[in-house]
mmCIF file of C-alpha atoms in Angstrom:
data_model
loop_
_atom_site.group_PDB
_atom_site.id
_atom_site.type_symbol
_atom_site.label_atom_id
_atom_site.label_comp_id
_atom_site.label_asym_id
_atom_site.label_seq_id
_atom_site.Cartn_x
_atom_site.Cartn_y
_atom_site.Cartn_z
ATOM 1 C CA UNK A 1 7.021 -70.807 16.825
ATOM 2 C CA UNK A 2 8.338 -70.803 12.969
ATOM 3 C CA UNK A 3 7.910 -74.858 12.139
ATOM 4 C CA UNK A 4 10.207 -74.106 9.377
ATOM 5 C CA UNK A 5 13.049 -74.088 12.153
ATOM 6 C CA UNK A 6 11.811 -77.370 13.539
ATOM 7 C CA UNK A 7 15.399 -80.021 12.620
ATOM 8 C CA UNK A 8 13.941 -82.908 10.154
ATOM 9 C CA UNK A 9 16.426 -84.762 8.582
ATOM 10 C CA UNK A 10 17.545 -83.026 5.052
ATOM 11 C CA UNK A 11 20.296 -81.721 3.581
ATOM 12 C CA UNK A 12 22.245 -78.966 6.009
ATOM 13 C CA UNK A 13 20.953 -75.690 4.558
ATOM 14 C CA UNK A 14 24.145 -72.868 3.980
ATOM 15 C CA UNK A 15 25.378 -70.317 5.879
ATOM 16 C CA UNK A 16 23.814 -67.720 3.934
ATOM 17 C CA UNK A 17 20.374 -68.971 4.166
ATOM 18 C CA UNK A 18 20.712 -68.903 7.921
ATOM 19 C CA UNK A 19 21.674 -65.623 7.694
ATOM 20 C CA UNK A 20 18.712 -64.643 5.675
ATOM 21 C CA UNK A 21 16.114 -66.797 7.671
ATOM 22 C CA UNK A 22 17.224 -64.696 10.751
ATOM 23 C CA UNK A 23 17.098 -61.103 9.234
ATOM 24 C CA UNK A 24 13.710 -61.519 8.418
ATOM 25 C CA UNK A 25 12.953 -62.881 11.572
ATOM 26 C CA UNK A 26 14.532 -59.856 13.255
ATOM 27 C CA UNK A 27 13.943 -57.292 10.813
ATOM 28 C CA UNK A 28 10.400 -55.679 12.088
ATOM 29 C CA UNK A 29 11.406 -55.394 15.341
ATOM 30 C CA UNK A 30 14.334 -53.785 14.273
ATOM 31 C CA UNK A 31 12.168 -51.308 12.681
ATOM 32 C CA UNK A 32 9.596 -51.027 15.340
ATOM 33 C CA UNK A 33 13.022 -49.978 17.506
ATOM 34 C CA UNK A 34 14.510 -47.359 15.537
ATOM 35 C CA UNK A 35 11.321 -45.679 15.230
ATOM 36 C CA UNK A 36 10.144 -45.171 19.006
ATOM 37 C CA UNK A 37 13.451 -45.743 20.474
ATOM 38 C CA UNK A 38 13.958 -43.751 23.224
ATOM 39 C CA UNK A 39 16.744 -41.155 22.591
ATOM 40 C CA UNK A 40 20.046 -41.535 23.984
ATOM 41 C CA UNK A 41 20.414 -38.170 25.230
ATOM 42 C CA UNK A 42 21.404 -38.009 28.720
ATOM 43 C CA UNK A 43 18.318 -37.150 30.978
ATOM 44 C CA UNK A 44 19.429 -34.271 32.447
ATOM 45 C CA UNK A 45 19.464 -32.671 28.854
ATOM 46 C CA UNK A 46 16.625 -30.199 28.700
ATOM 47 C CA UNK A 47 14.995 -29.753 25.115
ATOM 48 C CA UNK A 48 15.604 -26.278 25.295
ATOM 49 C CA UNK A 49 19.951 -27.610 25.458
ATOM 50 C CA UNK A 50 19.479 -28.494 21.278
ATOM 51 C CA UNK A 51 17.355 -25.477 20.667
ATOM 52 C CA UNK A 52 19.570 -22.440 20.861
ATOM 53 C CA UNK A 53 21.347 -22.352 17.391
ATOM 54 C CA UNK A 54 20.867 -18.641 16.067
ATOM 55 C CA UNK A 55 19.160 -20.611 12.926
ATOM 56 C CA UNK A 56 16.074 -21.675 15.278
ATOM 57 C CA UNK A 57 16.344 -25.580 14.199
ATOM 58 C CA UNK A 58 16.502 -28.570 16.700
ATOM 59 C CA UNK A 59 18.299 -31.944 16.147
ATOM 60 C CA UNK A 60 16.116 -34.953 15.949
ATOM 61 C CA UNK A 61 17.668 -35.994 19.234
ATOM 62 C CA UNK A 62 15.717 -32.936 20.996
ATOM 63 C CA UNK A 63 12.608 -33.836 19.295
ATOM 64 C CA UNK A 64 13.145 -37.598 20.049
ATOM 65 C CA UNK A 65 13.931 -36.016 23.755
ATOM 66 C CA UNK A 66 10.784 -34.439 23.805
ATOM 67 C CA UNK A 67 8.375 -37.384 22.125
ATOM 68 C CA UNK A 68 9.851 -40.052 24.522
ATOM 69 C CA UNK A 69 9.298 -38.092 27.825
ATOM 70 C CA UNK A 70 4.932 -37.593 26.254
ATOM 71 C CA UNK A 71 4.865 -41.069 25.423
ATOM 72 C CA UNK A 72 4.618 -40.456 21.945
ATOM 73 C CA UNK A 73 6.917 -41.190 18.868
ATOM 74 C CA UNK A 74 7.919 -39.303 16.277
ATOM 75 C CA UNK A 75 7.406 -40.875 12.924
ATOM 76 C CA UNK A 76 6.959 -37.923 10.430
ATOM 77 C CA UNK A 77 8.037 -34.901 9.253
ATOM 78 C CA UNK A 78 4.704 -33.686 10.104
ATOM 79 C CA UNK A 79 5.005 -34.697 13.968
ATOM 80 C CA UNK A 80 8.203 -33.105 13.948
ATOM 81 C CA UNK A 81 7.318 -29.500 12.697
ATOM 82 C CA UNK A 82 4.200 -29.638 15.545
ATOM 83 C CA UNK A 83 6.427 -30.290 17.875
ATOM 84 C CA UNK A 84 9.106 -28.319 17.154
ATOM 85 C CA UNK A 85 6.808 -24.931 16.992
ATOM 86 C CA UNK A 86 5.170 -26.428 20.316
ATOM 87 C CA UNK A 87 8.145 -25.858 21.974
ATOM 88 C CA UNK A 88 10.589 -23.465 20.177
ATOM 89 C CA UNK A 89 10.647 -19.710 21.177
ATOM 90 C CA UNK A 90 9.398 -17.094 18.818
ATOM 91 C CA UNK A 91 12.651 -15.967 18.122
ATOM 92 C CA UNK A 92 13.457 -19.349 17.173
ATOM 93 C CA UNK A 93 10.445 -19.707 14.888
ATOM 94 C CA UNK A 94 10.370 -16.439 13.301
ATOM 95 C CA UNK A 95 14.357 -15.214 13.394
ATOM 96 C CA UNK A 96 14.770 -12.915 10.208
ATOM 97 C CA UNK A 97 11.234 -11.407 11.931
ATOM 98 C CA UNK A 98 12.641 -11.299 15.287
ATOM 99 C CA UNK A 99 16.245 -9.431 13.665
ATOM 100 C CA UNK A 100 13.966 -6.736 12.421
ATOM 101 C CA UNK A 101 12.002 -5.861 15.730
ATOM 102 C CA UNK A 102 15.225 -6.232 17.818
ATOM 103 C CA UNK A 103 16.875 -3.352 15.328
ATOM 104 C CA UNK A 104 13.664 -0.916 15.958
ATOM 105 C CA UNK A 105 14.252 -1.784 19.862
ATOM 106 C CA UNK A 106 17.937 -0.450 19.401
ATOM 107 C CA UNK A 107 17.946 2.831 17.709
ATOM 108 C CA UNK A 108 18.462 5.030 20.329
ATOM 109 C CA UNK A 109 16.219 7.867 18.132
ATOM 110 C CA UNK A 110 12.769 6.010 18.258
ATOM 111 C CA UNK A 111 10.917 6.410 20.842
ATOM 112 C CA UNK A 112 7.425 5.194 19.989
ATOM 113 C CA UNK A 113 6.593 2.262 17.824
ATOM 114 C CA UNK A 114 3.393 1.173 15.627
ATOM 115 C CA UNK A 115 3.160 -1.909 14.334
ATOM 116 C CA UNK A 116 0.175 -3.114 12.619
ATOM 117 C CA UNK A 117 -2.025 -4.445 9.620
ATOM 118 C CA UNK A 118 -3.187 -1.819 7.695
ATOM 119 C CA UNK A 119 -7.282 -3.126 7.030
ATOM 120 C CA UNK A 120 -7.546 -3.104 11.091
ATOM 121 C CA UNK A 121 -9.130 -0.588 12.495
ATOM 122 C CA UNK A 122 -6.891 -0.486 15.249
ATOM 123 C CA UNK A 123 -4.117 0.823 13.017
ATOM 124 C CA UNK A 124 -6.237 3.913 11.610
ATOM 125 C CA UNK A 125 -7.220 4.521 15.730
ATOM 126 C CA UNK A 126 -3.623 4.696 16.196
ATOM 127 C CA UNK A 127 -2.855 7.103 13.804
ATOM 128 C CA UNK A 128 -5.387 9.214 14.447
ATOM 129 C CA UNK A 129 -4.781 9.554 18.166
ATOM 130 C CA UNK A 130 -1.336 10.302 17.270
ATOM 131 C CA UNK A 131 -1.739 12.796 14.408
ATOM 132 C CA UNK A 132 -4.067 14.672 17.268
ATOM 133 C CA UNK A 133 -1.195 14.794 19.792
ATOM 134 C CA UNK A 134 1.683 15.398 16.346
ATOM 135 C CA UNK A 135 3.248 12.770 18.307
ATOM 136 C CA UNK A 136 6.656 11.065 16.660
ATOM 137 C CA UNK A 137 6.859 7.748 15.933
ATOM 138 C CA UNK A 138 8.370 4.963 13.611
ATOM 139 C CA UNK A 139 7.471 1.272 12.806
ATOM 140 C CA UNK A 140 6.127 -0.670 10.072
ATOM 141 C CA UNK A 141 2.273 -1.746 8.603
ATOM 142 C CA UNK A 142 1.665 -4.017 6.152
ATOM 143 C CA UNK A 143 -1.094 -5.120 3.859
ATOM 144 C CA UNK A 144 -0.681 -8.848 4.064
ATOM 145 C CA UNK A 145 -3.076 -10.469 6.628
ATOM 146 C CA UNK A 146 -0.966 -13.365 6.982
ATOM 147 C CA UNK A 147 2.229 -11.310 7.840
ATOM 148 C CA UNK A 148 4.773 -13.644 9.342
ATOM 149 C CA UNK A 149 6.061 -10.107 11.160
ATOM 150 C CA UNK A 150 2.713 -10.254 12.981
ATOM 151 C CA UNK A 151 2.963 -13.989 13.588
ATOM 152 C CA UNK A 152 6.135 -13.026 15.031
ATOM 153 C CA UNK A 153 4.450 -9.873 17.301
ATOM 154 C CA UNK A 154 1.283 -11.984 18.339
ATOM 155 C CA UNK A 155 4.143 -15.155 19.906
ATOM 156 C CA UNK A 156 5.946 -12.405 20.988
ATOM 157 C CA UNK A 157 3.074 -10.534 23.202
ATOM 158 C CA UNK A 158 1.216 -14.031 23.564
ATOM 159 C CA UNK A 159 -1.684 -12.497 21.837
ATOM 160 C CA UNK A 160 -2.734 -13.807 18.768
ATOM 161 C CA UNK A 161 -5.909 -11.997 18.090
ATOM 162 C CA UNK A 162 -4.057 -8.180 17.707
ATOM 163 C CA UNK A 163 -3.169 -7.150 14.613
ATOM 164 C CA UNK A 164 -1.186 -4.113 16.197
ATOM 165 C CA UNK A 165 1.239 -3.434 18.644
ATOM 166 C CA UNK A 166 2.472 -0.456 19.968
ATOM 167 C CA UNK A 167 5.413 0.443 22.117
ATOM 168 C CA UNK A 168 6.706 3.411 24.333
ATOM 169 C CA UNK A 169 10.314 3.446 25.251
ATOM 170 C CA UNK A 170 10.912 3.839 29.383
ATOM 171 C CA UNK A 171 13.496 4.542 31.456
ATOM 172 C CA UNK A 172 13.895 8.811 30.472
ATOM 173 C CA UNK A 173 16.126 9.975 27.211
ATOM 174 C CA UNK A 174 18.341 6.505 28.609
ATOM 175 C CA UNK A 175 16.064 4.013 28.796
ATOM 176 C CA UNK A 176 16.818 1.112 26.680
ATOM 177 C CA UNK A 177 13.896 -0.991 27.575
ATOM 178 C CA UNK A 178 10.566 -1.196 26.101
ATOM 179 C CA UNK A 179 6.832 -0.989 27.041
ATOM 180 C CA UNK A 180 4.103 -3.001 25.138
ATOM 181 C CA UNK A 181 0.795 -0.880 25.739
ATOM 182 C CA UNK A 182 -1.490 -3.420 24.123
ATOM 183 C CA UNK A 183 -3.085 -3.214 20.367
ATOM 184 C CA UNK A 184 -4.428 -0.107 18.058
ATOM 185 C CA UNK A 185 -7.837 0.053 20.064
ATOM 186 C CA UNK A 186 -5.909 1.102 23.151
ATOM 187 C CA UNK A 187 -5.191 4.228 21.879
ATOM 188 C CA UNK A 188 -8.750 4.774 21.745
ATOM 189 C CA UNK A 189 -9.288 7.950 24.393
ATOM 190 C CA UNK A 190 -11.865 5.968 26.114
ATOM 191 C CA UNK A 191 -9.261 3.407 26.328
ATOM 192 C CA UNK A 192 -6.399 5.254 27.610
ATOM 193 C CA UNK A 193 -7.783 8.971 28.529
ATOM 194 C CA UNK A 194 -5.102 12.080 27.545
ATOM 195 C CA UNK A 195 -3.163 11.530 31.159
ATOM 196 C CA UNK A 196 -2.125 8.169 30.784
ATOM 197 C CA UNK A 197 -0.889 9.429 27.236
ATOM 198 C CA UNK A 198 0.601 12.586 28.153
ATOM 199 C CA UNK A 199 2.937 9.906 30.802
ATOM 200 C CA UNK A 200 3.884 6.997 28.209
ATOM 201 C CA UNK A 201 4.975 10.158 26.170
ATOM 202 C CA UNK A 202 6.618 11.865 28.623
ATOM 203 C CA UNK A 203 8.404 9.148 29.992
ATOM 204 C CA UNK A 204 9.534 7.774 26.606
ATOM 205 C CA UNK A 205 10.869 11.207 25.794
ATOM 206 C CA UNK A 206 9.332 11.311 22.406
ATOM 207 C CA UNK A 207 8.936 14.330 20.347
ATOM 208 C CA UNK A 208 5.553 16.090 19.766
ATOM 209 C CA UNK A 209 6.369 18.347 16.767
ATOM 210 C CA UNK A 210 5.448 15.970 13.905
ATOM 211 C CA UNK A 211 2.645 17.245 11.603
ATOM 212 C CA UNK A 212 0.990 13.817 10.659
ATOM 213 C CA UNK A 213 -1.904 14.264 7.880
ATOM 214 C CA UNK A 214 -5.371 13.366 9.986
ATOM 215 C CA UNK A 215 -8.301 12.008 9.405
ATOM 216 C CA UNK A 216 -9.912 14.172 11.902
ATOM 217 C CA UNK A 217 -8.622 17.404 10.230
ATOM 218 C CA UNK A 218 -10.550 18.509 7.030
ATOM 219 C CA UNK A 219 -8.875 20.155 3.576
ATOM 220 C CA UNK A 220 -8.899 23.765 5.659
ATOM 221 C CA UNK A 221 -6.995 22.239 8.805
ATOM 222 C CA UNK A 222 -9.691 22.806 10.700
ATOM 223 C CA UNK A 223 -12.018 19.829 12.647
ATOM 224 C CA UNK A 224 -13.230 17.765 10.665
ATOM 225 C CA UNK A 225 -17.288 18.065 10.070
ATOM 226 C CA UNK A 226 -19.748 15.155 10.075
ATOM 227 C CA UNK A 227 -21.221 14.238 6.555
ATOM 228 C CA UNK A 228 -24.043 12.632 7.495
ATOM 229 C CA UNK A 229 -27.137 14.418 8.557
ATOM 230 C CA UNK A 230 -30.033 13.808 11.051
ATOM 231 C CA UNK A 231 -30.628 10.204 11.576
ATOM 232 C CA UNK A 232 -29.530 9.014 8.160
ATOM 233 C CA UNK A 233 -27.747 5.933 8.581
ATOM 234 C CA UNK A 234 -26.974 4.750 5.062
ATOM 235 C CA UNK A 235 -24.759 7.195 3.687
ATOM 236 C CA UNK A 236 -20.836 5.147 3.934
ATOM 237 C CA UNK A 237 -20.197 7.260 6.996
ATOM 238 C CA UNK A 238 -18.381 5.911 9.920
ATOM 239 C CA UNK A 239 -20.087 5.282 13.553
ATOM 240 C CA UNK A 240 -19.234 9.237 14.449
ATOM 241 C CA UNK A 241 -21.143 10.146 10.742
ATOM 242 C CA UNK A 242 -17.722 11.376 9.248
ATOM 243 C CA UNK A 243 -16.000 10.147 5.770
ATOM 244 C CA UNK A 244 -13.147 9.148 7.691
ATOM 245 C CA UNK A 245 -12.554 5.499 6.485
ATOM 246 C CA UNK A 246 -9.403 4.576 6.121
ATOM 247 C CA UNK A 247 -9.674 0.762 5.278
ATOM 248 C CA UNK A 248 -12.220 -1.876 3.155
ATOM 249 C CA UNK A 249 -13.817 0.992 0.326
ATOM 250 C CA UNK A 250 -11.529 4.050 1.936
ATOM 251 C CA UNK A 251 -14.947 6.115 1.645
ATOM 252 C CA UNK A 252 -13.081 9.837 2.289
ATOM 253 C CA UNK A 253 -15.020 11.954 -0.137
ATOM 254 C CA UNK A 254 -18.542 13.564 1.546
ATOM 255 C CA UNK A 255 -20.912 14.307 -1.528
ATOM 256 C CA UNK A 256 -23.543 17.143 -0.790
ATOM 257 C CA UNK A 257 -26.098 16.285 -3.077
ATOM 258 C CA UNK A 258 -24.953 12.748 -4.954
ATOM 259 C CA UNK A 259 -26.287 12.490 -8.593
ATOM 260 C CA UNK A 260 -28.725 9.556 -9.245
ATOM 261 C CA UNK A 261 -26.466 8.396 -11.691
ATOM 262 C CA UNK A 262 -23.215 8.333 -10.284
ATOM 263 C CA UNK A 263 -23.362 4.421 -9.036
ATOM 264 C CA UNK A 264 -23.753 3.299 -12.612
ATOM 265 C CA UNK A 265 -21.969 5.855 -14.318
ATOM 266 C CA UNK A 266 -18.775 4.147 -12.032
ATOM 267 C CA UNK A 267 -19.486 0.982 -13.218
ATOM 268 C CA UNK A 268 -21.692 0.087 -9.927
ATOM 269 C CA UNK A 269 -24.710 -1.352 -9.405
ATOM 270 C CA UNK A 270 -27.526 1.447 -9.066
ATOM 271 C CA UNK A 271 -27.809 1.665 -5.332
ATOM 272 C CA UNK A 272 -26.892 5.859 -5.890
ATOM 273 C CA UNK A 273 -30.311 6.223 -7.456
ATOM 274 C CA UNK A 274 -31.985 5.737 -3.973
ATOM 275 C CA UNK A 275 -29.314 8.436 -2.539
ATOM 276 C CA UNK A 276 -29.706 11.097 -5.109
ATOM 277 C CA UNK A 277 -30.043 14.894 -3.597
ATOM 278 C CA UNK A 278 -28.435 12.997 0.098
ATOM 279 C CA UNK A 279 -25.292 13.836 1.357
ATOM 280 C CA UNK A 280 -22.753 10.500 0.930
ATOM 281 C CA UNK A 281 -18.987 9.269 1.638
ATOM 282 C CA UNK A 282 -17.227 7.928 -1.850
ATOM 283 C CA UNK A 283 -14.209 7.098 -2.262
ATOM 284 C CA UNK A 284 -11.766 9.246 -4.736
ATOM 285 C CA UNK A 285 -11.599 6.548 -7.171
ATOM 286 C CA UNK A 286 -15.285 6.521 -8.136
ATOM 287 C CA UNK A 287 -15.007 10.175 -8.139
ATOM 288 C CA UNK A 288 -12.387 10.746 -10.039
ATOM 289 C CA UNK A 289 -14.003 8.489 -12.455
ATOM 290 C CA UNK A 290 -16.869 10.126 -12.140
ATOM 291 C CA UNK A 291 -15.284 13.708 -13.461
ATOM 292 C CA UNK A 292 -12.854 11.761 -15.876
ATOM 293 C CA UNK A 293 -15.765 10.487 -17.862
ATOM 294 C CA UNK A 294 -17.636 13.983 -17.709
ATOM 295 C CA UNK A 295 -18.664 14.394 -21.075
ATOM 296 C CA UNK A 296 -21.056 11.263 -20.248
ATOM 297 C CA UNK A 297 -23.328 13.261 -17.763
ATOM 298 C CA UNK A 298 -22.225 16.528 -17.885
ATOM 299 C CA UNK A 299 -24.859 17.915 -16.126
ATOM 300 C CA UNK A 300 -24.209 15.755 -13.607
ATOM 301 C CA UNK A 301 -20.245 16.349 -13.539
ATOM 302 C CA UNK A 302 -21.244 20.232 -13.343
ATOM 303 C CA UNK A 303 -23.547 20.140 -10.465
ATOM 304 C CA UNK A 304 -21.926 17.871 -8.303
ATOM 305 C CA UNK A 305 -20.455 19.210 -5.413
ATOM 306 C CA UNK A 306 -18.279 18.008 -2.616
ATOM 307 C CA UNK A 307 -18.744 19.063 1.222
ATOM 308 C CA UNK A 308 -15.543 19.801 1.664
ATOM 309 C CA UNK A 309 -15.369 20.781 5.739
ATOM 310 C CA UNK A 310 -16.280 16.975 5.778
ATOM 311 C CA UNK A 311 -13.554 16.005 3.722
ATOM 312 C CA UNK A 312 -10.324 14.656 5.642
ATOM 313 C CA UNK A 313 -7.026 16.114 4.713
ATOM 314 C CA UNK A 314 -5.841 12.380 4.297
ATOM 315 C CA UNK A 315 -7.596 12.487 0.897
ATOM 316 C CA UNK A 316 -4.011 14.701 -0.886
ATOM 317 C CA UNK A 317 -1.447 11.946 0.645
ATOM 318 C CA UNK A 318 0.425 9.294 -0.975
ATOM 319 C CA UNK A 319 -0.926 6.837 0.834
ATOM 320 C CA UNK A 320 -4.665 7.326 0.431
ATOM 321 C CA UNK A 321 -3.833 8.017 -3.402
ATOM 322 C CA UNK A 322 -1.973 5.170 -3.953
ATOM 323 C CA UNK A 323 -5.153 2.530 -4.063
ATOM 324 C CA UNK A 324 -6.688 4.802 -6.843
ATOM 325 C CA UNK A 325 -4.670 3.969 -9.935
ATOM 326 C CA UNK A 326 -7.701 2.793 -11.849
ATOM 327 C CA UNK A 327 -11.461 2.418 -10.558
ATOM 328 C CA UNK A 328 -12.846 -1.452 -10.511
ATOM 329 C CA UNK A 329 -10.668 -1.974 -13.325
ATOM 330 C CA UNK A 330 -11.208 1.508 -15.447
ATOM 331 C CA UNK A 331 -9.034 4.497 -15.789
ATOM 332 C CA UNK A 332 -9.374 6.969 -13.832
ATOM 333 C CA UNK A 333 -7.333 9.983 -13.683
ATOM 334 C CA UNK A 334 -6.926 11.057 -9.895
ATOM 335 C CA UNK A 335 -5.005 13.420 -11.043
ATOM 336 C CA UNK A 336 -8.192 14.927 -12.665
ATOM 337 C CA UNK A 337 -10.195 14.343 -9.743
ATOM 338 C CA UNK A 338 -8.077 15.935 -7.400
ATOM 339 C CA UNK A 339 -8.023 19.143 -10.292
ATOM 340 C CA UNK A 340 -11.940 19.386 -9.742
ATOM 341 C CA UNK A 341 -11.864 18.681 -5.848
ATOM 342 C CA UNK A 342 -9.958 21.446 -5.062
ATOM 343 C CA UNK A 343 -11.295 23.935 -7.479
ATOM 344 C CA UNK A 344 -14.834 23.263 -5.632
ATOM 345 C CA UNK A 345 -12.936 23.530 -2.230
ATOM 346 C CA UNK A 346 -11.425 26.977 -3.255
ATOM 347 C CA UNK A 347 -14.815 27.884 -4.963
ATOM 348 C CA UNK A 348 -17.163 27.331 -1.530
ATOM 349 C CA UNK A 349 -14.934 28.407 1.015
ATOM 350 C CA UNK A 350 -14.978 32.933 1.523
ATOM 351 C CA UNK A 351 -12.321 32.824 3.775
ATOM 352 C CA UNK A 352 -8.953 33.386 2.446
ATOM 353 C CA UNK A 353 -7.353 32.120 5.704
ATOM 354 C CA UNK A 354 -9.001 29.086 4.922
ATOM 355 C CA UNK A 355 -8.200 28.768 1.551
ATOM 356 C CA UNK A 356 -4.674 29.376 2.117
#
């Protein structure tokens, strides 16, 4: 009890000090009530009611909906963002995301999607599997790991450790729905073998007349050799021995016998001088570098020599090029080292067919 309200004879105190001696009285449990107060939403209102705006936001009412019925309250913004992505749907999180899946869904013309981060190998699996079969197919990758479109595709196929999704219409040259096949890897063709391919492509109706640039093809269109010989394990290759990298260094180039020098004379440390006369993958960065700065080794620059049957056609697209504007922060014309590339790919090849 508050002695100060015990009556001892003085002077009656005024109306507006009774007034103030009660509100702060009152006052913290006031507070304490309009903090975990249980909503006054009716109780047969679901959360999901105040959760279908096209803008993906919830009134505090659903949230307050939602604490009260865990026993919890919500008392900052914090609280309220958990709880709202606890509970909202991925279109509802990731809308403008959602808007630009939904418009790849409804173009009657594609028939295959791939979706994916470009520095997974899943995506360059993809690719490859599809360049093999020229099948046709749209879609989007990006180079941004934190992609909110593949925050959007991992809610979406409940699934957040792909970084690629791919899709095959169904339903014949009619179908409007949509099959999720899993990730980049499934394409493998130990993951799904050629007859399980041939079908998804077959029933999505998709064309197969699309010349895709492959990593499996060399610069003569013909299958693409291994670079690395024997047991050698250290020369950039991939796990199958070919320069077929198509994400971290992008190591396309196969080097027959790589120069002692050329590590250093790319601004590198001098791991090359423990690879000299071995074949190696580079990338066409440090080679174009490599021939742009000739007159610095020019003995070198002449005697190098590429193996080109080990060289991936994906070395001449736009794509591949487009990370080699400068090398580690020097200039170096690709444009140069493309010039020298091709006149040693002419220059070893007899065959004309192959040339041509």
């Amino acid at each position: 009890p508050n002695h100060s309200l015990i009556a001892v004879p003085h002077p009656t105190p005024s109306c507006s000090m009774k007034l103030l001696t009660c509100l702060l009285l009152v006052l913290p449990a006031i507070l304490a009530l309009a903090v975990c107060e249980e909503d006054a939403t009716p109780a047969h209102l679901t959360a999901d009611d105040e959760c279908l705006s096209e803008s993906g936001s919830c009134g505090l009412s659903a949230l307050q909906l939602r604490s009260a019925r865990s026993g919890r309250c919500v008392d900052d913004a914090e609280e309220d963002s958990r709880t709202l992505h606890a509970t909202a749907s991925c279109e509802q999180r990731f809308p403008n995301e959602a808007k630009v899946i939904r418009k790849y869904f409804q173009n009657e013309s594609n028939r295959v999607l791939l979706f994916g981060w470009m520095q997974c190998p899943c995506v360059e699996i993809a690719q490859a599997r599809f360049a093999a079969e020229k099948l046709c197919y749209v879609g989007r990758q990006w180079e941004n790991p934190k992609s909110t479109l593949m925050k959007y595709l991992q809610c979406k196929e409940g699934d957040a450790s792909s970084h690629s999704f791919i899709y095959f219409r169904t339903g014949g040259q009619d179908g409007h729905n949509w099959k999720y096949v899993g990730n980049g890897f499934k394409m493998d063709e130990k993951a799904m073998p050629k007859k399980e391919l041939a079908a998804n492509i077959h029933d999505a109706k998709a064309k197969t007349d699309c010349n895709s640039p492959s990593v499996k093809v060399n610069v003569y269109g013909t299958q693409l050799e291994e670079c690395r010989v024997g047991g050698d394990s250290a020369g950039s290759w991939q796990d199958d021995g070919t320069c077929s990298e198509q994400t971290g260094g992008v190591h396309q180039i196969c080097i027959e016998n790589l120069p002692a020098d050329f590590s250093q004379a790319t601004h590198q440390s001098p791991w090359s001088r423990e690879r000299a006369g071995k074949r190696h993958c580079v990338c066409v960065g440090a080679w174009s570098l490599y021939m742009t700065d000739a007159q610095k080794h020019a003995d070198g620059a002449r005697d190098i020599m590429p193996h080109c049957k080990a060289i991936p056609e994906t070395v001449f697209t736009t794509r591949y090029l487009s990370k080699w504007r400068d090398w580690n922060g020097y200039p170096a014309s690709v444009l140069r080292g493309l010039k020298e590339l091709v006149a040693r790919c002419l220059t070893q090849e007899s065959s004309m067919e192959l040339k041509c």
